[in-house]
Amino acid sequence: ENEVKKVDLFENGTVAIAEISIPALRKIQRVRVDLPGLPVDLLRKMKEKNVDFAVHPMDVNWGAILLDFLGNFGFPLLLLGSLLLRSASNRTPGGPNLPFGLGRSKAKFEMEPNTGITFEDVAGVDEAKQDFEEIVEFLKTPEKFSALGAKI
């Protein structure tokens, strides 16, 4: 009768390599068996029949683990980081801080220091002259106006 001499269990007990003694052929044959899992009954029966068995741990494939980690966390973190950097680089004082310039006005304020317009040029327009004088006075003494709550 054939007799199992030794069993080696691999891949968390899902693969067994058994050494079977065949007396009629006077040889030992190795057989691979795929198991649906590691049944406790199998271990108990091997102990009862005094069959040598060994369980071999799985080899850890660090390359696959690293690629899995980068695929699951690396790409989303890279995408989030690029959005944050883009939003931080486009930040304008006083404006909304939305990515890609959403909600930002396209209007540009260009300040020319010397336009060549003087008070004499607007001499006939009393309201314009008065407005300019108020602006100049505000720029010279802003404390006086800010006490009243004025802002530009």
mmCIF file of N, CA and C in Angstrom, residues 79-89:
data_model
loop_
_atom_site.group_PDB
_atom_site.id
_atom_site.type_symbol
_atom_site.label_atom_id
_atom_site.label_comp_id
_atom_site.label_asym_id
_atom_site.label_seq_id
_atom_site.Cartn_x
_atom_site.Cartn_y
_atom_site.Cartn_z
ATOM 1 N N LEU A 79 -1.370 64.115 -6.926
ATOM 2 C CA LEU A 79 -2.412 64.960 -7.506
ATOM 3 C C LEU A 79 -2.844 66.048 -6.528
ATOM 4 N N LEU A 80 -3.068 65.681 -5.286
ATOM 5 C CA LEU A 80 -3.465 66.654 -4.268
ATOM 6 C C LEU A 80 -2.363 67.685 -4.037
ATOM 7 N N GLY A 81 -1.121 67.236 -3.976
ATOM 8 C CA GLY A 81 0.002 68.154 -3.781
ATOM 9 C C GLY A 81 0.141 69.139 -4.919
ATOM 10 N N SER A 82 -0.032 68.671 -6.161
ATOM 11 C CA SER A 82 0.086 69.590 -7.297
ATOM 12 C C SER A 82 -1.043 70.620 -7.290
ATOM 13 N N LEU A 83 -2.247 70.221 -6.889
ATOM 14 C CA LEU A 83 -3.347 71.189 -6.799
ATOM 15 C C LEU A 83 -3.072 72.236 -5.725
ATOM 16 N N LEU A 84 -2.545 71.802 -4.584
ATOM 17 C CA LEU A 84 -2.240 72.750 -3.512
ATOM 18 C C LEU A 84 -1.125 73.707 -3.915
ATOM 19 N N LEU A 85 -0.086 73.189 -4.574
ATOM 20 C CA LEU A 85 1.004 74.066 -5.010
ATOM 21 C C LEU A 85 0.520 75.059 -6.062
ATOM 22 N N ARG A 86 -0.302 74.587 -6.971
ATOM 23 C CA ARG A 86 -0.817 75.479 -8.017
ATOM 24 C C ARG A 86 -1.691 76.575 -7.401
ATOM 25 N N SER A 87 -2.499 76.189 -6.426
ATOM 26 C CA SER A 87 -3.364 77.176 -5.789
ATOM 27 C C SER A 87 -2.551 78.164 -4.961
ATOM 28 N N ALA A 88 -1.483 77.700 -4.314
ATOM 29 C CA ALA A 88 -0.652 78.595 -3.502
ATOM 30 C C ALA A 88 0.142 79.555 -4.379
ATOM 31 N N SER A 89 0.558 79.113 -5.567
ATOM 32 C CA SER A 89 1.353 79.991 -6.425
ATOM 33 C C SER A 89 0.493 81.053 -7.104
#
